[in-house]
Structures are given as structure tokens and as C-alpha cells.
mmCIF file of C-alpha atoms in Angstrom:
data_model
loop_
_atom_site.group_PDB
_atom_site.id
_atom_site.type_symbol
_atom_site.label_atom_id
_atom_site.label_comp_id
_atom_site.label_asym_id
_atom_site.label_seq_id
_atom_site.Cartn_x
_atom_site.Cartn_y
_atom_site.Cartn_z
ATOM 1 C CA MET G 1 0.000 0.000 0.000
ATOM 2 C CA LEU G 2 2.578 2.600 1.160
ATOM 3 C CA GLU G 3 6.253 2.462 0.232
ATOM 4 C CA CYS G 4 8.851 5.014 1.337
ATOM 5 C CA GLU G 5 12.025 4.369 -0.621
ATOM 6 C CA GLY G 6 15.258 5.957 0.597
ATOM 7 C CA ILE G 7 13.888 9.412 1.342
ATOM 8 C CA ASP G 8 16.066 12.345 2.431
ATOM 9 C CA VAL G 9 14.305 15.408 3.831
ATOM 10 C CA PHE G 10 15.706 18.841 4.651
ATOM 11 C CA TYR G 11 14.444 21.863 6.559
ATOM 12 C CA ASP G 12 16.284 24.603 4.673
ATOM 13 C CA ASP G 13 19.912 23.402 4.862
ATOM 14 C CA LEU G 14 19.350 21.146 7.883
ATOM 15 C CA GLN G 15 18.899 17.484 6.997
ATOM 16 C CA ALA G 16 16.176 15.770 9.030
ATOM 17 C CA LEU G 17 15.918 12.331 7.364
ATOM 18 C CA TRP G 18 18.581 10.125 5.826
ATOM 19 C CA GLY G 19 17.583 7.338 3.438
ATOM 20 C CA VAL G 20 14.385 6.384 5.248
ATOM 21 C CA SER G 21 12.639 3.314 3.850
ATOM 22 C CA LEU G 22 9.497 1.771 5.316
ATOM 23 C CA SER G 23 6.214 0.244 4.248
ATOM 24 C CA VAL G 24 2.630 -0.181 5.388
ATOM 25 C CA GLU G 25 0.533 -3.001 3.975
ATOM 26 C CA ALA G 26 -3.235 -2.907 3.598
ATOM 27 C CA GLY G 27 -4.948 -3.594 6.923
ATOM 28 C CA GLU G 28 -1.839 -3.125 9.079
ATOM 29 C CA ILE G 29 -1.107 -1.046 12.127
ATOM 30 C CA VAL G 30 2.551 0.000 11.917
ATOM 31 C CA ALA G 31 4.288 1.930 14.694
ATOM 32 C CA LEU G 32 7.213 4.357 14.548
ATOM 33 C CA ILE G 33 9.083 4.591 17.835
ATOM 34 C CA GLY G 34 12.027 6.736 18.819
ATOM 35 C CA SER G 35 13.049 9.627 21.018
ATOM 36 C CA ASN G 36 11.868 13.216 20.638
ATOM 37 C CA GLY G 37 13.502 14.837 17.621
ATOM 38 C CA ALA G 38 14.338 11.507 15.977
ATOM 39 C CA GLY G 39 12.422 12.365 12.796
ATOM 40 C CA LYS G 40 9.147 10.515 13.310
ATOM 41 C CA THR G 41 6.922 13.550 12.786
ATOM 42 C CA THR G 42 8.934 14.528 9.716
ATOM 43 C CA ILE G 43 8.228 11.099 8.220
ATOM 44 C CA LEU G 44 4.477 11.579 8.685
ATOM 45 C CA ARG G 45 4.586 15.149 7.350
ATOM 46 C CA THR G 46 6.469 14.011 4.266
ATOM 47 C CA ILE G 47 4.017 11.198 3.540
ATOM 48 C CA ALA G 48 1.168 13.718 3.925
ATOM 49 C CA GLY G 49 2.812 16.134 1.480
ATOM 50 C CA LEU G 50 3.612 18.877 4.009
ATOM 51 C CA SER G 51 7.354 18.346 3.470
ATOM 52 C CA LYS G 52 8.963 17.151 0.243
ATOM 53 C CA PRO G 53 11.767 14.601 -0.084
ATOM 54 C CA ALA G 54 14.981 15.857 -1.673
ATOM 55 C CA LYS G 55 15.849 12.275 -2.596
ATOM 56 C CA GLY G 56 13.945 9.006 -2.830
ATOM 57 C CA ASP G 57 10.255 8.446 -3.458
ATOM 58 C CA ILE G 58 6.991 7.722 -1.662
ATOM 59 C CA LYS G 59 4.405 5.554 -3.398
ATOM 60 C CA PHE G 60 0.819 4.913 -2.354
ATOM 61 C CA ASP G 61 -1.047 2.197 -4.217
ATOM 62 C CA GLY G 62 1.651 2.510 -6.883
ATOM 63 C CA VAL G 63 1.240 6.292 -7.300
ATOM 64 C CA SER G 64 4.224 8.549 -6.545
ATOM 65 C CA LEU G 65 3.403 11.186 -3.922
ATOM 66 C CA SER G 66 6.670 13.114 -3.965
ATOM 67 C CA LYS G 67 5.478 15.952 -6.182
ATOM 68 C CA LYS G 68 1.786 15.930 -5.283
ATOM 69 C CA PRO G 69 0.242 18.689 -3.144
ATOM 70 C CA ALA G 70 -1.178 17.725 0.219
ATOM 71 C CA TYR G 71 -4.828 18.067 -0.879
ATOM 72 C CA ASP G 72 -4.281 15.565 -3.697
ATOM 73 C CA ILE G 73 -2.716 13.143 -1.233
ATOM 74 C CA VAL G 74 -5.808 13.419 0.991
ATOM 75 C CA ASP G 75 -8.001 12.683 -2.017
ATOM 76 C CA LEU G 76 -5.926 9.571 -2.763
ATOM 77 C CA GLY G 77 -6.781 8.266 0.716
ATOM 78 C CA ILE G 78 -4.180 9.444 3.263
ATOM 79 C CA ALA G 79 -5.209 11.538 6.279
ATOM 80 C CA LEU G 80 -2.955 13.006 8.983
ATOM 81 C CA VAL G 81 -3.990 13.615 12.588
ATOM 82 C CA PRO G 82 -1.203 16.013 13.622
ATOM 83 C CA GLU G 83 0.427 16.304 17.009
ATOM 84 C CA GLY G 84 -1.474 18.935 18.976
ATOM 85 C CA ARG G 85 -4.662 18.239 16.977
ATOM 86 C CA LYS G 86 -4.694 21.599 15.080
ATOM 87 C CA LEU G 87 -8.459 22.037 15.242
ATOM 88 C CA PHE G 88 -10.355 25.155 14.183
ATOM 89 C CA GLY G 89 -11.072 26.273 17.742
ATOM 90 C CA SER G 90 -13.739 28.908 17.016
ATOM 91 C CA MET G 91 -15.728 26.520 14.810
ATOM 92 C CA THR G 92 -18.171 23.932 16.088
ATOM 93 C CA VAL G 93 -17.600 20.199 16.281
ATOM 94 C CA LEU G 94 -19.919 19.748 13.295
ATOM 95 C CA GLU G 95 -18.109 22.381 11.238
ATOM 96 C CA ASN G 96 -14.725 20.800 11.962
ATOM 97 C CA LEU G 97 -16.052 17.404 10.885
ATOM 98 C CA GLU G 98 -17.590 18.790 7.714
ATOM 99 C CA LEU G 99 -14.260 20.352 6.764
ATOM 100 C CA GLY G 100 -12.733 16.885 6.894
ATOM 101 C CA ALA G 101 -14.918 15.887 3.939
ATOM 102 C CA PHE G 102 -13.706 18.665 1.637
ATOM 103 C CA THR G 103 -12.405 16.414 -1.161
ATOM 104 C CA GLY G 104 -14.693 15.386 -3.988
ATOM 105 C CA ARG G 105 -14.429 11.702 -3.154
ATOM 106 C CA ALA G 106 -15.423 12.228 0.482
ATOM 107 C CA ARG G 107 -18.040 14.923 -0.049
ATOM 108 C CA GLY G 108 -20.508 12.618 -1.739
ATOM 109 C CA GLU G 109 -20.412 10.182 1.197
ATOM 110 C CA LYS G 110 -20.336 12.836 3.916
ATOM 111 C CA ASN G 111 -23.589 11.870 5.645
ATOM 112 C CA ALA G 112 -22.759 8.163 5.808
ATOM 113 C CA THR G 113 -19.249 8.884 7.066
ATOM 114 C CA MET G 114 -20.596 11.300 9.663
ATOM 115 C CA LYS G 115 -22.896 8.577 10.950
ATOM 116 C CA TRP G 116 -19.910 6.237 11.357
ATOM 117 C CA VAL G 117 -17.854 8.916 13.144
ATOM 118 C CA TYR G 118 -20.732 9.485 15.566
ATOM 119 C CA GLU G 119 -20.899 5.736 16.182
ATOM 120 C CA VAL G 120 -17.179 5.715 17.004
ATOM 121 C CA PHE G 121 -17.412 8.904 19.096
ATOM 122 C CA PRO G 122 -20.991 9.352 20.408
ATOM 123 C CA LEU G 123 -19.881 12.364 22.438
ATOM 124 C CA LEU G 124 -19.141 14.291 19.241
ATOM 125 C CA GLU G 125 -22.772 13.991 18.185
ATOM 126 C CA GLU G 126 -23.912 15.180 21.612
ATOM 127 C CA ARG G 127 -21.612 18.213 21.340
ATOM 128 C CA ARG G 128 -21.878 18.854 17.620
ATOM 129 C CA ASN G 129 -22.905 22.491 18.169
ATOM 130 C CA GLN G 130 -20.192 23.201 20.739
ATOM 131 C CA THR G 131 -17.074 25.109 19.684
ATOM 132 C CA ALA G 132 -13.919 22.993 19.511
ATOM 133 C CA VAL G 133 -11.930 25.228 21.857
ATOM 134 C CA THR G 134 -14.332 24.467 24.727
ATOM 135 C CA LEU G 135 -13.738 20.697 24.558
ATOM 136 C CA SER G 136 -11.385 18.867 26.904
ATOM 137 C CA GLY G 137 -8.085 17.521 25.581
ATOM 138 C CA GLY G 138 -9.457 14.027 25.139
ATOM 139 C CA GLN G 139 -12.568 15.307 23.400
ATOM 140 C CA GLN G 140 -10.436 17.419 21.076
ATOM 141 C CA GLN G 141 -8.406 14.324 20.187
ATOM 142 C CA MET G 142 -11.631 12.492 19.348
ATOM 143 C CA LEU G 143 -12.598 15.382 17.091
ATOM 144 C CA ALA G 144 -9.201 15.460 15.387
ATOM 145 C CA ILE G 145 -9.458 11.742 14.608
ATOM 146 C CA GLY G 146 -13.087 12.119 13.539
ATOM 147 C CA ARG G 147 -12.194 14.979 11.193
ATOM 148 C CA ALA G 148 -9.534 12.812 9.557
ATOM 149 C CA LEU G 149 -11.985 9.930 9.181
ATOM 150 C CA MET G 150 -14.393 12.229 7.337
ATOM 151 C CA SER G 151 -11.976 12.201 4.385
ATOM 152 C CA GLN G 152 -12.529 8.417 4.101
ATOM 153 C CA PRO G 153 -8.851 7.492 4.414
ATOM 154 C CA LYS G 154 -7.350 4.194 3.401
ATOM 155 C CA LEU G 155 -4.306 5.090 5.527
ATOM 156 C CA LEU G 156 -4.517 7.095 8.760
ATOM 157 C CA LEU G 157 -1.357 8.835 10.006
ATOM 158 C CA LEU G 158 -1.510 9.439 13.769
ATOM 159 C CA ASP G 159 1.076 11.681 15.443
ATOM 160 C CA GLU G 160 1.178 11.253 19.244
ATOM 161 C CA PRO G 161 -2.562 10.662 19.732
ATOM 162 C CA SER G 162 -2.223 10.012 23.487
ATOM 163 C CA LEU G 163 -0.005 13.021 24.284
ATOM 164 C CA GLY G 164 -1.168 14.835 27.420
ATOM 165 C CA LEU G 165 -4.253 12.691 27.968
ATOM 166 C CA ALA G 166 -5.438 10.956 31.126
ATOM 167 C CA PRO G 167 -4.793 7.176 31.334
ATOM 168 C CA LEU G 168 -8.455 6.202 30.871
ATOM 169 C CA VAL G 169 -8.722 8.434 27.797
ATOM 170 C CA VAL G 170 -5.489 6.964 26.424
ATOM 171 C CA GLN G 171 -6.975 3.473 26.689
ATOM 172 C CA MET G 172 -10.111 4.646 24.887
ATOM 173 C CA ILE G 173 -8.059 6.229 22.088
ATOM 174 C CA PHE G 174 -6.108 3.013 21.526
ATOM 175 C CA ASP G 175 -9.331 0.987 21.522
ATOM 176 C CA VAL G 176 -10.688 3.365 18.873
ATOM 177 C CA ILE G 177 -7.530 2.970 16.773
ATOM 178 C CA GLU G 178 -8.067 -0.794 16.770
ATOM 179 C CA GLN G 179 -11.756 -0.319 15.925
ATOM 180 C CA ILE G 180 -10.845 1.939 12.982
ATOM 181 C CA ASN G 181 -8.295 -0.591 11.793
ATOM 182 C CA GLN G 182 -10.895 -3.360 11.951
ATOM 183 C CA ARG G 183 -12.985 -1.291 9.531
ATOM 184 C CA GLY G 184 -10.196 -1.706 6.962
ATOM 185 C CA VAL G 185 -8.223 1.502 7.565
ATOM 186 C CA SER G 186 -4.458 1.004 7.748
ATOM 187 C CA VAL G 187 -2.648 2.983 10.457
ATOM 188 C CA LEU G 188 0.852 4.448 10.705
ATOM 189 C CA LEU G 189 1.277 5.463 14.334
ATOM 190 C CA VAL G 190 3.817 7.718 16.051
ATOM 191 C CA GLU G 191 3.336 7.342 19.777
ATOM 192 C CA GLN G 192 5.257 8.282 22.943
ATOM 193 C CA ASN G 193 3.611 5.352 24.751
ATOM 194 C CA ALA G 194 5.786 2.833 22.951
ATOM 195 C CA HIS G 195 4.540 -0.145 24.947
ATOM 196 C CA ALA G 196 0.890 0.481 24.047
ATOM 197 C CA ALA G 197 1.795 1.108 20.405
ATOM 198 C CA LEU G 198 3.887 -2.048 20.072
ATOM 199 C CA GLU G 199 1.199 -4.187 21.708
ATOM 200 C CA ARG G 200 -1.185 -3.229 18.905
ATOM 201 C CA ALA G 201 1.193 -2.929 15.948
ATOM 202 C CA ALA G 202 1.712 -5.709 13.447
ATOM 203 C CA ARG G 203 5.155 -4.243 12.730
ATOM 204 C CA ALA G 204 7.286 -1.403 14.008
ATOM 205 C CA TYR G 205 10.266 0.695 12.980
ATOM 206 C CA VAL G 206 12.803 2.309 15.295
ATOM 207 C CA VAL G 207 13.832 5.804 14.191
ATOM 208 C CA GLU G 208 16.991 7.390 15.606
ATOM 209 C CA ASN G 209 18.689 10.582 14.422
ATOM 210 C CA GLY G 210 16.679 10.692 11.211
ATOM 211 C CA ARG G 211 17.390 7.108 10.214
ATOM 212 C CA VAL G 212 15.500 3.819 10.470
ATOM 213 C CA VAL G 213 17.738 1.635 12.631
ATOM 214 C CA GLY G 214 15.441 -1.294 13.382
ATOM 215 C CA HIS G 215 12.395 -3.130 12.046
ATOM 216 C CA ASP G 216 10.498 -6.127 13.386
ATOM 217 C CA THR G 217 7.077 -7.277 14.494
ATOM 218 C CA GLY G 218 5.511 -5.372 17.344
ATOM 219 C CA GLN G 219 5.713 -8.399 19.640
ATOM 220 C CA ASN G 220 9.401 -8.972 18.882
ATOM 221 C CA MET G 221 10.107 -5.288 19.506
ATOM 222 C CA LEU G 222 8.556 -5.623 22.969
ATOM 223 C CA ARG G 223 11.191 -8.272 23.752
ATOM 224 C CA HIS G 224 14.140 -6.524 22.079
ATOM 225 C CA GLU G 225 16.744 -5.515 24.680
ATOM 226 C CA HIS G 226 17.664 -2.165 23.077
ATOM 227 C CA VAL G 227 14.019 -1.209 22.619
ATOM 228 C CA LYS G 228 13.203 -2.238 26.194
ATOM 229 C CA SER G 229 16.046 -0.221 27.689
ATOM 230 C CA ALA G 230 15.681 2.854 25.443
ATOM 231 C CA TYR G 231 11.899 3.183 25.015
ATOM 232 C CA LEU G 232 10.083 0.883 27.434
ATOM 233 C CA GLY G 233 11.709 1.892 30.694
ATOM 234 C CA GLY G 234 13.698 -1.317 30.865
ATOM 235 C CA VAL G 235 10.590 -3.455 31.478
#
């Protein structure tokens, strides 16, 4: 489904990624783990078209994404839930969700998709007329994920979905990620809670200093000594 092939990415003259290669197959949850500043967010931004690779290529269902604008990439079936959610705070829950269905492909199915989003997050329907800025952190994360789902993605990119949330909300968010995946949406997940991410991931990549330095199944990563000591608190 998704293939990143040897991509280099720069911010001005500062190189952020070196020869990154990874893949996501249809129906998979794949995790990216690594320390802050390792390049995980840059990988997601580049897949989503917000940064462009200086070298290498990204293909989605056989189509090169490297020169496509971000809105075309959304229309092809990739949606990003960014770190910090980036909602339109003065707009209502309903208005934020409707903006998620801005592409031609999603617009025609907006009502059916909205019904599904409300099934996943009943609270969003209850608060559909409430402005986004008045929601709690966990509720805002629900809305950010719901907005992305409105574009009818085949691949959902999630950047730190549990950041700053209470433990019970974190558990709910991970349950929702699995529920979304069971509906046929592939997931590429960047997550500070490496243990929770690896428990749910079919495969995982370790990113350090802008490079992929490890790749294995999620379960094998949980047992890997370097991963345990560096990212799982030694447990």
C-alpha cells in the first residue's frame, strides 16, 4: 500500500531524514518509535505532502506522492492527525467534521461517514454544536481523529494521539484505533507510549537521528533488549 524508498528530507539546509525506507501493507497497524527529535513527525509530514523529499520516493497504491500537493494526497486516501490536533477552535464540532470531507471523493459520502464517526465517538454527536476550543483535551483528540476519518482514508497517520491525555482516555483512544483498523483503515502510528503502540502494531520501525535503525514485528520489539532499555523503561 505505502512504500517510502530511501527518502532524504531537509528543513532549509538542515537534513532531518537520511535514506528512510518503510512500508505499510493494507490492513496493518505500523508503529514508529524513537526519542523526541528523531524524525518521526517529519516522516508523517512528508508522507502527507507537508514536506517534500529531496531524494527518494513515496508511493501509495503505486502512485508517486513526492510531487503531489497535500490536498491531492488526501483525495488519494491518506489523512494526517497532527500532534497537537490543530483544530479550528472557534468553529463547532460539526463544522470541523464537515471540513474533513472537503475532497470530492469524500463529499458525496459525507452523511454516511458522519454517521460512522458518531458511532465511534458518540460524544461528538452530543456536542456537535459546541465550539472545539471548549472541549477537553481528550474530546479534542476524538474530534481530530473524527475529522480525519471524514476524508474516508485508506491510511490514517496518527502523530502522538495520546499526548497529554489521562490514562483512561489513552486506553479509549487506543481501543478506537483498533476499531478503525478493523474497519479496513491502515494505520501508521507515532506514539510516545511505545509499549501500548507495540502491543497493537503488526510491525514497528525504530527511528533514531533521522534514520530507520530497526524493524520487526511489534511483539518482537517488545522483547528486544535495546528497545526495552531505550523506550520501554527497561521493562
